Amino acid sequence: MTKTKKQYYSLRSYFTYISTFKFRVIFLILIYSAANVLLAIIPLFIGKLVGELASAQSDPGQVRLYVGILIACSGLHLITFHTAELVYRKIIIKPVYGYEKILFNATILKPYPYFIDKFTGKISAYITTLAQEFRTFMDAVFYSYTTEVVRMVTIIGILFSVNVYTGLIFAFGLFCMLIVGRKTIKNSNKYEKIATNVSSTKSGFVVDAISNFANVKSFSKEVWESENISRRVNQSAKAGSDSFLWNIVFWSSIGFFVRLFIWPAVIILNVWLFNHNQISIAELITLLSILLLFSDFIWGTIWNISQFNLRFARIEEAYTYLFGKTNIVKEHLDSQEEQESQIDFEKELTINNLSFAYPDKPDSAVLSMSLNIQKGEKIGLVGKSGSGKSTFAKLLLGYYPLDTGVLSLDNQAITTKDISRLVSFVPQDTSLFHRSIADNISYATSSSVTRKQIINAAKLAHADDFICEIDETYDALVGERGVKLSGGQRQRIAIARAILKDSPILILDEATSALDSESEKHIQQALKELMKNRTSIVIAHRLSTIAHLDRIVVLEKGKIVEQGTHKELLKKSGTYARLWSHQSGGFLED
């Protein structure tokens, strides 16, 4: 059986992004490399200095030279290292933080079903994890990985130049450390991925409970939620403990090779060589100084390797959960080259043989629907719950791609994403951002708007009066999902938002259902003004709100069963007439 090559999708994304500023990275690595070479060669000149001082024919000039070299190496290392830090601040920090923009962009551009199937809290936690880990990774590239590689290569190079046997001992010891480390790291990664998944799922439940605090309070479920989180914390602790156990195995196995192989072998060999006059005192001091330097930073190297692998397990788990096998950086770079097409609506929107089924429901929610809507025409969609009204609206809003059928605008085929840019939408239940009222009203606009335009839109939606009664008025925060406002107030904010967007197509999904009678009277007039010269699609359970429209389309089980004016449909004595006669208090009976 052919072994499948493992793909590291998160690292592929990292390196693709780093390639966008690779010359800056290479330049900085060279500066850090120079700083570390200056530090790594110090033991060589310490050995030469001690050897010269111990020599019977000591040359004062040589002593001064070695002292000068040591001082110069130390000073230049300090200057070079801090120069590298300043360069890092100047040319690297900004692009490093830029990766978080791509993470959010790649997530927010995911289709509507993506967010339905995943925990919001888990998505948020993983975006934060990936952004933080990328910054940590880039810091480590310069401060840790470059340091360890350059010092290791320099040290082994010096060892081979002074004494080839010592160089071989170091090289063999490092090779054994890598072999053992690879095995233990593999097991550690396995459990770290489990720990990351359990922890992020726990975060998802935490966010879910807090964001739905009203439900928690309504059903007195505080204790139940606490116990649920407690169970998941215990699961996180168990998974973290398993990962930590293999981390201990990693550290102890590496420590075994350093303390019980490399140190004794180097010391015994070089003392024996010195006693047999095969190396000088200068070479012995050089080798022992290098051993001390190696011992000083090898634990840092081991720590960095250990942490990289633990982090990599978290990174890979988070990345594949959010993006699967997709290279989001490549997609981002490719999308920047694409120009968004300009879509204009001049005459007619045509829907031809449209069918759609939800991914988790094989039965079509919309079946073979065909409809022509003229520019400026006002269409009412009616039908019992589950007839396909809201699904049709979601398709026009770009929530889902079409299964079959064609959307055309002025005889030009378009996608649901194209048409969604031309639509203003007022839903039945409005959820607002935890931002200011002004921010929520202006959210749908693509360009900056003035405070005057925002206030005018609010006045048309009859929202200005209640806004002005709130402390901080238009700058007041509305709370999570707009919880500080009543349902009717949130609805009026949504209407103001649609007014301000000023799109050629308007979709109203029971837009006045949450309003009291007095407010509804005013807003119906505002909506009437808003709908002038706009193509409007109005979804309604209360048939009296759509009786005046140009055309009423009746849906049943995802199909169009009737269409015409209110009077025409009543004369047919069909489905619409039956719905009209069965109304109770103005609403459809299901």
Coordinates of C-alpha atoms in Angstrom, one line a residue:
M1 CA 0.0 0.0 0.0
T2 CA 1.3 3.4 -0.9
K3 CA 1.8 5.7 2.1
T4 CA 0.0 9.0 1.7
K5 CA 2.2 12.0 2.2
K6 CA 0.9 14.0 5.1
Q7 CA -0.1 17.6 4.2
Y8 CA 0.4 20.4 6.7
Y9 CA -2.3 22.8 5.6
S10 CA -1.7 25.4 8.3
L11 CA 2.0 25.7 7.6
R12 CA 1.4 25.8 3.9
S13 CA -0.8 28.8 4.5
Y14 CA 1.8 30.4 6.8
F15 CA 4.6 30.0 4.3
T16 CA 2.5 31.3 1.4
Y17 CA 1.8 34.4 3.5
I18 CA 5.4 34.8 4.5
S19 CA 6.4 34.7 0.8
T20 CA 4.5 38.0 0.3
F21 CA 7.2 39.7 2.3
K22 CA 10.0 37.2 2.0
F23 CA 12.8 39.7 1.2
R24 CA 12.1 41.5 4.4
V25 CA 12.3 38.2 6.3
I26 CA 15.5 37.1 4.6
F27 CA 17.1 40.5 5.3
L28 CA 16.2 40.2 9.0
I29 CA 17.3 36.6 9.2
L30 CA 20.7 37.6 7.9
I31 CA 21.1 40.3 10.5
Y32 CA 20.1 37.9 13.3
S33 CA 22.4 35.3 11.9
A34 CA 25.3 37.7 12.0
A35 CA 24.5 38.5 15.6
N36 CA 24.5 34.9 16.5
V37 CA 27.7 34.0 14.7
L38 CA 29.5 36.8 16.6
L39 CA 28.3 35.1 19.9
A40 CA 29.0 31.6 18.8
I41 CA 32.7 32.2 17.9
I42 CA 33.5 33.6 21.3
P43 CA 34.6 30.2 22.8
L44 CA 37.1 29.8 19.9
F45 CA 38.9 33.0 20.9
I46 CA 38.6 32.3 24.6
G47 CA 40.4 29.1 24.0
K48 CA 43.1 30.9 21.9
L49 CA 43.5 33.5 24.6
V50 CA 43.9 31.0 27.4
G51 CA 46.2 29.0 25.3
E52 CA 48.4 32.0 24.6
L53 CA 48.4 33.0 28.3
A54 CA 49.4 29.5 29.3
S55 CA 52.2 29.3 26.7
A56 CA 55.8 29.7 27.9
Q57 CA 56.4 31.9 24.9
S58 CA 53.3 34.1 25.3
D59 CA 53.1 36.9 22.8
P60 CA 51.6 40.1 24.4
G61 CA 50.6 41.3 20.9
Q62 CA 48.6 38.1 20.4
V63 CA 47.0 38.4 23.8
R64 CA 45.9 42.0 23.0
L65 CA 44.5 40.8 19.7
Y66 CA 42.4 38.0 21.2
V67 CA 41.2 40.3 24.0
G68 CA 40.2 42.9 21.3
I69 CA 38.5 40.3 19.2
L70 CA 36.5 39.1 22.2
I71 CA 35.4 42.7 23.2
A72 CA 34.6 43.4 19.5
C73 CA 32.5 40.2 19.2
S74 CA 30.6 41.0 22.3
G75 CA 30.0 44.7 21.4
L76 CA 29.1 43.9 17.8
H77 CA 26.7 41.2 18.9
L78 CA 24.9 43.6 21.1
I79 CA 24.7 46.3 18.4
T80 CA 23.7 43.9 15.6
F81 CA 21.0 42.2 17.8
H82 CA 19.3 45.4 18.8
T83 CA 19.6 46.7 15.2
A84 CA 17.7 43.6 14.2
E85 CA 15.0 44.3 16.8
L86 CA 14.6 47.9 15.4
V87 CA 14.4 46.5 11.8
Y88 CA 11.8 43.9 13.0
R89 CA 9.6 46.7 14.4
K90 CA 10.0 48.8 11.2
I91 CA 9.4 46.2 8.5
I92 CA 8.0 43.0 9.9
I93 CA 5.4 43.7 12.6
K94 CA 2.7 45.2 10.3
P95 CA 2.6 42.3 7.8
V96 CA 2.8 39.8 10.7
Y97 CA -0.4 41.3 12.2
G98 CA -1.9 41.4 8.7
Y99 CA -2.4 37.6 8.7
E100 CA -5.3 38.0 11.1
K101 CA -7.1 40.1 8.5
I102 CA -6.9 37.2 6.0
L103 CA -8.1 34.8 8.7
F104 CA -11.2 36.9 9.4
N105 CA -11.8 37.6 5.7
A106 CA -11.6 33.9 4.8
T107 CA -14.0 33.1 7.6
I108 CA -16.6 35.8 7.0
L109 CA -16.7 35.0 3.3
K110 CA -17.8 31.4 4.0
P111 CA -21.3 30.6 2.8
Y112 CA -24.3 30.8 5.1
P113 CA -24.5 27.0 5.9
Y114 CA -20.9 27.1 7.2
F115 CA -22.0 29.2 10.2
I116 CA -25.1 27.1 10.8
D117 CA -23.1 23.9 11.3
K118 CA -20.4 25.3 13.6
F119 CA -20.2 26.8 17.1
T120 CA -19.8 30.5 16.9
G121 CA -17.6 30.5 19.9
K122 CA -15.4 27.8 18.5
I123 CA -14.9 29.7 15.2
S124 CA -14.0 32.9 17.2
A125 CA -11.6 31.0 19.5
Y126 CA -9.8 29.3 16.5
I127 CA -9.4 32.6 14.6
T128 CA -7.8 34.1 17.7
T129 CA -5.6 31.0 18.2
L130 CA -4.3 31.0 14.6
A131 CA -3.6 34.8 14.7
Q132 CA -1.7 34.6 18.0
E133 CA 0.2 31.5 17.0
F134 CA 1.3 33.0 13.7
R135 CA 2.7 36.0 15.6
T136 CA 4.4 33.6 18.0
F137 CA 5.8 31.6 15.1
M138 CA 7.2 34.7 13.4
D139 CA 8.8 35.8 16.7
A140 CA 10.3 32.3 17.0
V141 CA 11.7 32.4 13.4
F142 CA 13.9 35.3 14.3
Y143 CA 14.5 35.0 18.0
S144 CA 14.6 31.2 18.4
Y145 CA 14.9 29.1 15.2
T146 CA 17.5 31.4 13.5
T147 CA 19.4 31.6 16.7
E148 CA 19.5 27.8 17.3
V149 CA 20.3 26.9 13.7
V150 CA 23.1 29.4 13.3
R151 CA 24.7 28.6 16.6
M152 CA 24.4 24.9 16.1
V153 CA 26.0 25.1 12.6
T154 CA 28.8 27.5 13.8
I155 CA 29.5 25.3 16.9
I156 CA 29.7 22.1 15.0
G157 CA 31.9 23.8 12.3
I158 CA 34.3 25.0 15.0
L159 CA 34.3 21.5 16.6
F160 CA 35.2 19.8 13.3
S161 CA 37.9 22.4 12.6
V162 CA 39.5 21.9 16.1
N163 CA 38.9 18.2 16.6
V164 CA 37.0 16.0 14.2
Y165 CA 36.2 13.3 16.8
T166 CA 34.4 15.8 19.1
G167 CA 32.5 17.1 16.1
L168 CA 31.3 13.6 15.2
I169 CA 30.2 13.0 18.8
F170 CA 28.1 16.2 18.7
A171 CA 26.6 15.3 15.3
F172 CA 25.8 11.7 16.3
G173 CA 24.2 12.9 19.6
L174 CA 22.1 15.4 17.8
F175 CA 21.0 12.8 15.2
C176 CA 19.9 10.4 18.0
M177 CA 18.1 13.3 19.7
L178 CA 16.1 14.0 16.5
I179 CA 15.2 10.3 16.0
V180 CA 13.9 9.9 19.6
G181 CA 12.3 13.3 19.6
R182 CA 10.4 12.7 16.4
K183 CA 8.7 9.6 17.9
T184 CA 7.8 11.2 21.2
I185 CA 6.6 14.4 19.5
K186 CA 4.3 12.4 17.2
N187 CA 2.5 11.0 20.2
S188 CA 2.5 14.4 22.0
N189 CA 0.9 16.0 18.9
K190 CA -1.8 13.4 18.8
Y191 CA -3.0 14.2 22.3
E192 CA -2.5 18.0 21.9
K193 CA -4.9 18.0 18.9
I194 CA -7.4 16.2 21.0
A195 CA -6.9 18.7 23.8
T196 CA -7.3 21.6 21.4
N197 CA -10.5 20.2 20.0
V198 CA -12.0 19.6 23.4
S199 CA -10.9 23.0 24.7
S200 CA -12.3 24.9 21.7
T201 CA -15.6 23.0 21.9
K202 CA -15.8 24.0 25.5
S203 CA -15.2 27.6 24.5
G204 CA -18.1 27.2 22.0
F205 CA -20.4 26.1 24.8
V206 CA -19.3 29.0 27.0
V207 CA -20.0 31.5 24.3
D208 CA -23.3 29.8 23.4
A209 CA -24.5 29.9 27.1
I210 CA -23.5 33.5 27.6
S211 CA -24.9 34.8 24.3
N212 CA -28.2 33.0 25.1
F213 CA -28.2 34.2 28.7
A214 CA -31.9 35.2 28.4
N215 CA -32.8 31.5 27.7
V216 CA -30.6 30.4 30.6
K217 CA -32.4 32.7 33.0
S218 CA -35.8 32.0 31.6
F219 CA -35.5 28.3 32.3
S220 CA -33.3 28.6 35.5
K221 CA -30.6 26.6 33.8
E222 CA -27.6 28.3 35.5
V223 CA -26.6 25.2 37.5
W224 CA -27.1 22.9 34.5
E225 CA -24.9 25.1 32.3
S226 CA -22.2 25.3 35.0
E227 CA -22.2 21.5 35.3
N228 CA -22.0 21.2 31.5
I229 CA -18.9 23.5 31.4
S230 CA -17.4 21.7 34.4
R231 CA -17.6 18.3 32.6
R232 CA -15.9 19.8 29.5
V233 CA -13.2 21.4 31.6
N234 CA -12.5 18.0 33.1
Q235 CA -12.3 16.6 29.6
S236 CA -9.8 19.3 28.7
A237 CA -7.7 18.6 31.7
K238 CA -7.6 14.9 30.9
A239 CA -6.6 15.5 27.3
G240 CA -4.0 18.1 28.4
S241 CA -2.6 15.7 30.9
D242 CA -2.1 13.0 28.2
S243 CA -0.3 15.5 26.0
F244 CA 1.9 16.7 28.9
L245 CA 2.9 13.1 29.7
W246 CA 4.4 12.7 26.2
N247 CA 6.0 16.1 26.6
I248 CA 7.8 14.8 29.7
V249 CA 8.9 11.7 27.8
F250 CA 10.3 14.1 25.1
W251 CA 12.2 16.2 27.6
S252 CA 13.6 13.2 29.5
S253 CA 14.7 11.3 26.4
I254 CA 16.5 14.4 25.1
G255 CA 18.0 15.1 28.5
F256 CA 19.3 11.5 28.5
F257 CA 21.4 12.0 25.3
V258 CA 22.7 15.4 26.5
R259 CA 23.6 14.5 30.1
L260 CA 24.6 10.9 29.8
F261 CA 26.1 10.7 26.3
I262 CA 27.3 14.0 24.8
W263 CA 28.7 15.6 28.0
P264 CA 30.6 12.5 29.3
A265 CA 31.8 11.5 25.8
V266 CA 33.2 15.0 25.0
I267 CA 34.9 15.5 28.4
I268 CA 36.4 12.0 28.5
L269 CA 37.6 12.1 24.9
N270 CA 39.2 15.6 25.1
V271 CA 40.9 15.0 28.5
W272 CA 42.4 11.8 27.1
L273 CA 43.6 13.6 24.0
F274 CA 45.1 16.3 26.1
N275 CA 46.9 13.9 28.4
H276 CA 48.3 12.2 25.3
N277 CA 49.5 15.5 23.8
Q278 CA 47.1 15.2 20.8
I279 CA 45.4 18.5 21.5
S280 CA 46.7 21.7 23.0
I281 CA 45.5 23.5 26.1
A282 CA 44.0 26.1 23.8
E283 CA 42.0 23.5 21.9
L284 CA 40.9 21.8 25.2
I285 CA 39.6 25.1 26.6
T286 CA 37.9 25.9 23.2
L287 CA 36.1 22.5 23.2
L288 CA 35.1 22.7 26.9
S289 CA 33.9 26.3 26.4
I290 CA 31.8 25.2 23.4
L291 CA 30.4 22.4 25.6
L292 CA 29.3 24.9 28.2
L293 CA 27.8 27.2 25.5
F294 CA 26.1 24.2 23.9
S295 CA 24.7 23.2 27.3
D296 CA 23.4 26.7 27.9
F297 CA 21.3 26.9 24.7
I298 CA 20.5 23.3 24.0
W299 CA 17.7 23.4 26.6
G300 CA 16.3 26.5 24.9
T301 CA 16.5 24.6 21.6
I302 CA 14.7 21.6 23.1
W303 CA 12.1 23.9 24.6
N304 CA 11.5 25.6 21.3
I305 CA 11.1 22.3 19.5
S306 CA 8.7 21.1 22.1
Q307 CA 6.6 24.3 22.1
F308 CA 6.6 24.4 18.3
N309 CA 5.2 20.9 18.1
L310 CA 2.6 21.6 20.7
R311 CA 1.6 24.8 19.0
F312 CA 1.6 23.1 15.6
A313 CA -0.9 20.5 16.9
R314 CA -3.1 23.4 18.0
I315 CA -2.6 25.3 14.8
E316 CA -3.4 22.3 12.5
E317 CA -6.5 21.4 14.5
A318 CA -7.8 25.0 14.3
Y319 CA -6.9 25.5 10.7
T320 CA -8.4 22.3 9.3
Y321 CA -11.6 22.9 11.4
L322 CA -12.0 26.4 9.9
F323 CA -10.7 26.0 6.4
G324 CA -10.1 22.3 5.7
K325 CA -7.5 21.8 3.0
T326 CA -7.9 25.3 1.5
N327 CA -4.9 27.6 1.3
I328 CA -6.7 30.7 2.4
V329 CA -3.7 33.0 1.6
K330 CA -3.5 31.8 -2.0
E331 CA -7.3 32.3 -2.3
H332 CA -6.9 35.8 -0.9
L333 CA -4.1 36.7 -3.3
D334 CA -6.0 35.3 -6.2
S335 CA -9.2 37.1 -5.3
Q336 CA -7.4 40.4 -5.2
E337 CA -6.7 40.0 -8.9
E338 CA -10.4 39.5 -9.7
Q339 CA -12.5 42.5 -10.3
E340 CA -16.0 42.5 -9.0
S341 CA -18.4 42.8 -11.9
Q342 CA -20.8 45.7 -12.1
I343 CA -24.4 44.6 -11.9
D344 CA -27.2 46.9 -13.0
F345 CA -31.0 46.4 -12.9
E346 CA -32.8 48.1 -15.8
K347 CA -35.8 46.1 -16.8
E348 CA -36.5 42.6 -15.5
L349 CA -35.5 40.0 -13.0
T350 CA -36.1 36.4 -14.4
I351 CA -36.2 33.3 -12.3
N352 CA -36.3 30.2 -14.5
N353 CA -36.9 26.7 -13.2
L354 CA -35.4 27.3 -9.8
S355 CA -35.1 24.4 -7.5
F356 CA -33.3 24.2 -4.1
A357 CA -33.0 21.7 -1.2
Y358 CA -31.2 22.3 2.1
P359 CA -28.1 20.3 2.5
D360 CA -29.5 18.3 5.5
K361 CA -33.0 17.9 3.9
P362 CA -33.2 16.0 0.6
D363 CA -36.7 17.2 -0.2
S364 CA -36.7 20.4 -2.2
A365 CA -37.7 23.5 -0.3
V366 CA -38.2 25.3 -3.7
L367 CA -39.2 23.2 -6.7
S368 CA -39.2 24.3 -10.4
M369 CA -40.1 27.9 -9.6
S370 CA -40.2 30.3 -12.6
L371 CA -41.1 33.9 -12.1
N372 CA -40.6 37.2 -14.0
I373 CA -40.5 40.4 -12.0
Q374 CA -40.5 43.7 -13.8
K375 CA -38.4 46.6 -12.4
G376 CA -40.5 48.6 -10.0
E377 CA -43.1 45.8 -9.6
K378 CA -44.4 45.0 -6.1
I379 CA -44.7 41.3 -5.4
G380 CA -46.3 39.7 -2.4
L381 CA -45.3 36.1 -1.4
V382 CA -47.9 34.2 0.7
G383 CA -48.3 30.7 1.8
K384 CA -48.4 28.6 5.0
S385 CA -45.3 28.0 7.1
G386 CA -42.9 25.8 5.2
S387 CA -44.2 26.8 1.8
G388 CA -40.8 28.2 0.7
K389 CA -41.3 31.9 1.1
S390 CA -38.3 32.6 3.4
T391 CA -36.1 30.1 1.4
F392 CA -36.8 32.0 -1.8
A393 CA -35.8 35.2 0.0
K394 CA -32.6 33.6 1.3
L395 CA -31.6 32.5 -2.2
L396 CA -32.0 36.1 -3.4
L397 CA -29.9 37.3 -0.5
G398 CA -27.1 34.9 -1.6
Y399 CA -27.3 32.6 1.5
Y400 CA -27.1 29.5 -0.7
P401 CA -26.0 28.7 -4.3
L402 CA -28.7 27.4 -6.6
D403 CA -29.1 23.7 -7.1
T404 CA -30.7 24.0 -10.5
G405 CA -32.2 26.9 -12.4
V406 CA -31.1 30.2 -13.7
L407 CA -31.3 33.8 -12.4
S408 CA -31.2 36.5 -15.1
L409 CA -31.1 40.2 -14.8
D410 CA -32.0 42.0 -18.1
N411 CA -31.4 38.7 -19.9
Q412 CA -27.9 38.3 -18.4
A413 CA -27.3 35.2 -16.2
I414 CA -26.2 36.1 -12.7
T415 CA -25.4 34.3 -9.4
T416 CA -27.3 34.7 -6.2
K417 CA -24.2 36.5 -4.9
D418 CA -24.5 39.0 -7.7
I419 CA -28.2 39.8 -7.0
S420 CA -27.6 40.0 -3.2
R421 CA -25.6 43.2 -3.8
L422 CA -28.7 44.9 -5.2
V423 CA -31.0 43.9 -2.3
S424 CA -32.1 45.7 0.9
F425 CA -33.5 43.3 3.5
V426 CA -35.8 43.8 6.5
P427 CA -36.2 40.5 8.3
Q428 CA -39.0 39.4 10.6
D429 CA -36.7 39.2 13.6
T430 CA -33.9 41.8 13.5
S431 CA -30.6 41.1 15.3
L432 CA -28.3 44.0 15.7
F433 CA -24.5 44.4 16.3
H434 CA -23.3 45.4 19.8
R435 CA -22.4 48.7 18.4
S436 CA -23.9 52.2 18.3
I437 CA -27.3 52.9 16.8
A438 CA -25.7 55.0 14.1
D439 CA -23.3 52.2 13.2
N440 CA -26.2 49.7 12.9
I441 CA -28.2 52.0 10.7
S442 CA -25.3 52.8 8.4
Y443 CA -24.1 49.2 8.3
A444 CA -25.6 48.3 5.0
T445 CA -24.0 51.1 3.1
S446 CA -20.7 50.6 1.3
S447 CA -19.6 54.2 1.4
S448 CA -19.4 56.6 4.3
V449 CA -22.6 58.5 5.2
T450 CA -23.2 61.6 7.2
R451 CA -24.9 61.8 10.5
K452 CA -27.6 63.9 8.7
Q453 CA -28.3 61.0 6.3
I454 CA -28.5 58.5 9.2
I455 CA -31.0 60.8 11.1
N456 CA -33.1 61.3 8.0
A457 CA -33.4 57.5 7.5
A458 CA -34.3 57.1 11.1
K459 CA -37.0 59.7 10.8
L460 CA -38.5 58.0 7.8
A461 CA -38.6 54.7 9.8
H462 CA -40.2 56.6 12.7
A463 CA -37.1 55.6 14.8
D464 CA -35.8 59.1 15.6
D465 CA -38.2 59.8 18.4
F466 CA -37.2 56.9 20.6
I467 CA -33.5 57.2 19.7
C468 CA -33.5 60.8 20.9
E469 CA -35.0 59.7 24.2
I470 CA -32.0 57.4 24.8
D471 CA -28.9 58.7 26.6
E472 CA -26.1 59.3 24.0
T473 CA -28.9 59.0 21.3
Y474 CA -27.3 57.7 18.0
D475 CA -24.0 56.9 19.8
A476 CA -25.7 54.6 22.3
L477 CA -24.6 50.9 22.2
V478 CA -27.6 48.6 21.6
G479 CA -26.2 45.5 23.5
E480 CA -25.6 42.0 22.3
R481 CA -27.9 41.3 19.4
G482 CA -29.6 44.6 20.2
V483 CA -31.0 43.3 23.5
K484 CA -31.2 46.9 25.0
L485 CA -34.0 47.7 22.4
S486 CA -37.5 46.3 22.2
G487 CA -38.4 44.2 19.2
G488 CA -40.3 47.0 17.6
Q489 CA -37.4 49.4 18.1
R490 CA -35.0 46.9 16.5
Q491 CA -37.3 46.5 13.6
R492 CA -37.4 50.2 13.0
I493 CA -33.6 50.3 13.0
A494 CA -33.7 47.6 10.3
I495 CA -36.1 49.6 8.2
A496 CA -33.9 52.7 8.6
R497 CA -31.0 50.6 7.5
A498 CA -32.8 49.5 4.4
I499 CA -33.9 53.1 3.6
L500 CA -30.3 54.3 3.9
K501 CA -28.9 51.5 1.6
D502 CA -31.3 52.6 -1.2
S503 CA -31.1 49.4 -3.2
P504 CA -33.2 48.8 -6.4
I505 CA -34.6 45.6 -4.9
L506 CA -36.3 45.5 -1.5
I507 CA -37.2 42.3 0.4
L508 CA -39.5 42.7 3.4
D509 CA -40.0 39.6 5.6
E510 CA -42.9 40.5 7.9
A511 CA -41.2 43.8 8.4
T512 CA -44.0 45.3 10.5
S513 CA -44.9 42.2 12.5
A514 CA -43.1 43.4 15.7
L515 CA -44.7 46.8 15.8
D516 CA -47.7 48.1 17.7
S517 CA -50.7 49.4 15.8
E518 CA -49.7 53.1 16.0
S519 CA -46.1 52.5 14.9
E520 CA -47.2 50.2 12.1
K521 CA -49.5 52.9 10.7
H522 CA -46.6 55.4 10.5
I523 CA -44.2 52.8 9.1
Q524 CA -46.5 51.4 6.5
Q525 CA -46.5 54.9 5.1
A526 CA -42.7 55.1 5.3
L527 CA -42.5 51.7 3.5
K528 CA -44.9 52.8 0.9
E529 CA -42.6 55.8 0.1
L530 CA -39.6 53.5 0.3
M531 CA -41.1 51.0 -2.2
K532 CA -41.8 53.7 -4.8
N533 CA -39.8 53.0 -8.0
R534 CA -38.2 49.9 -6.4
T535 CA -38.8 46.3 -7.1
S536 CA -40.3 45.0 -3.9
I537 CA -40.8 41.4 -2.6
V538 CA -43.0 41.3 0.5
I539 CA -43.4 38.1 2.5
A540 CA -46.5 38.2 4.7
H541 CA -48.7 36.0 6.9
R542 CA -51.1 38.9 7.3
L543 CA -52.7 39.1 3.9
S544 CA -54.1 42.6 4.4
T545 CA -50.6 44.0 4.3
I546 CA -50.1 42.8 0.7
A547 CA -53.5 43.1 -0.8
H548 CA -52.7 46.4 -2.5
L549 CA -49.5 45.1 -4.2
D550 CA -49.2 44.7 -8.0
R551 CA -49.1 40.9 -7.9
I552 CA -49.4 38.2 -5.3
V553 CA -47.6 34.9 -5.7
V554 CA -49.0 32.0 -3.7
L555 CA -46.6 29.2 -2.7
E556 CA -47.4 25.7 -1.5
K557 CA -44.8 23.0 -0.8
G558 CA -42.1 25.0 -2.6
K559 CA -44.2 25.5 -5.8
I560 CA -46.0 28.5 -7.2
V561 CA -49.7 27.5 -7.3
E562 CA -51.3 30.8 -8.1
Q563 CA -50.4 34.4 -9.0
G564 CA -52.3 37.5 -9.8
T565 CA -53.8 40.6 -8.1
H566 CA -55.7 40.4 -4.9
K567 CA -59.1 40.7 -6.7
E568 CA -58.1 38.2 -9.4
L569 CA -57.1 35.6 -6.9
L570 CA -60.2 36.0 -4.9
K571 CA -62.3 35.5 -8.1
K572 CA -60.4 32.2 -8.8
S573 CA -61.7 30.8 -5.5
G574 CA -58.4 28.8 -5.2
T575 CA -55.7 28.6 -2.6
Y576 CA -55.4 32.3 -2.0
A577 CA -59.2 32.7 -1.6
R578 CA -59.2 29.9 0.9
L579 CA -56.3 31.4 2.9
W580 CA -58.1 34.8 2.9
S581 CA -61.3 33.3 4.2
H582 CA -59.5 31.3 6.9
Q583 CA -57.7 34.2 8.3
S584 CA -58.1 34.7 12.1
G585 CA -57.3 38.2 13.4
G586 CA -55.7 39.1 10.1
F587 CA -53.1 36.2 10.1
L588 CA -52.9 32.9 8.3
E589 CA -53.9 29.9 10.2
D590 CA -51.3 27.0 9.8

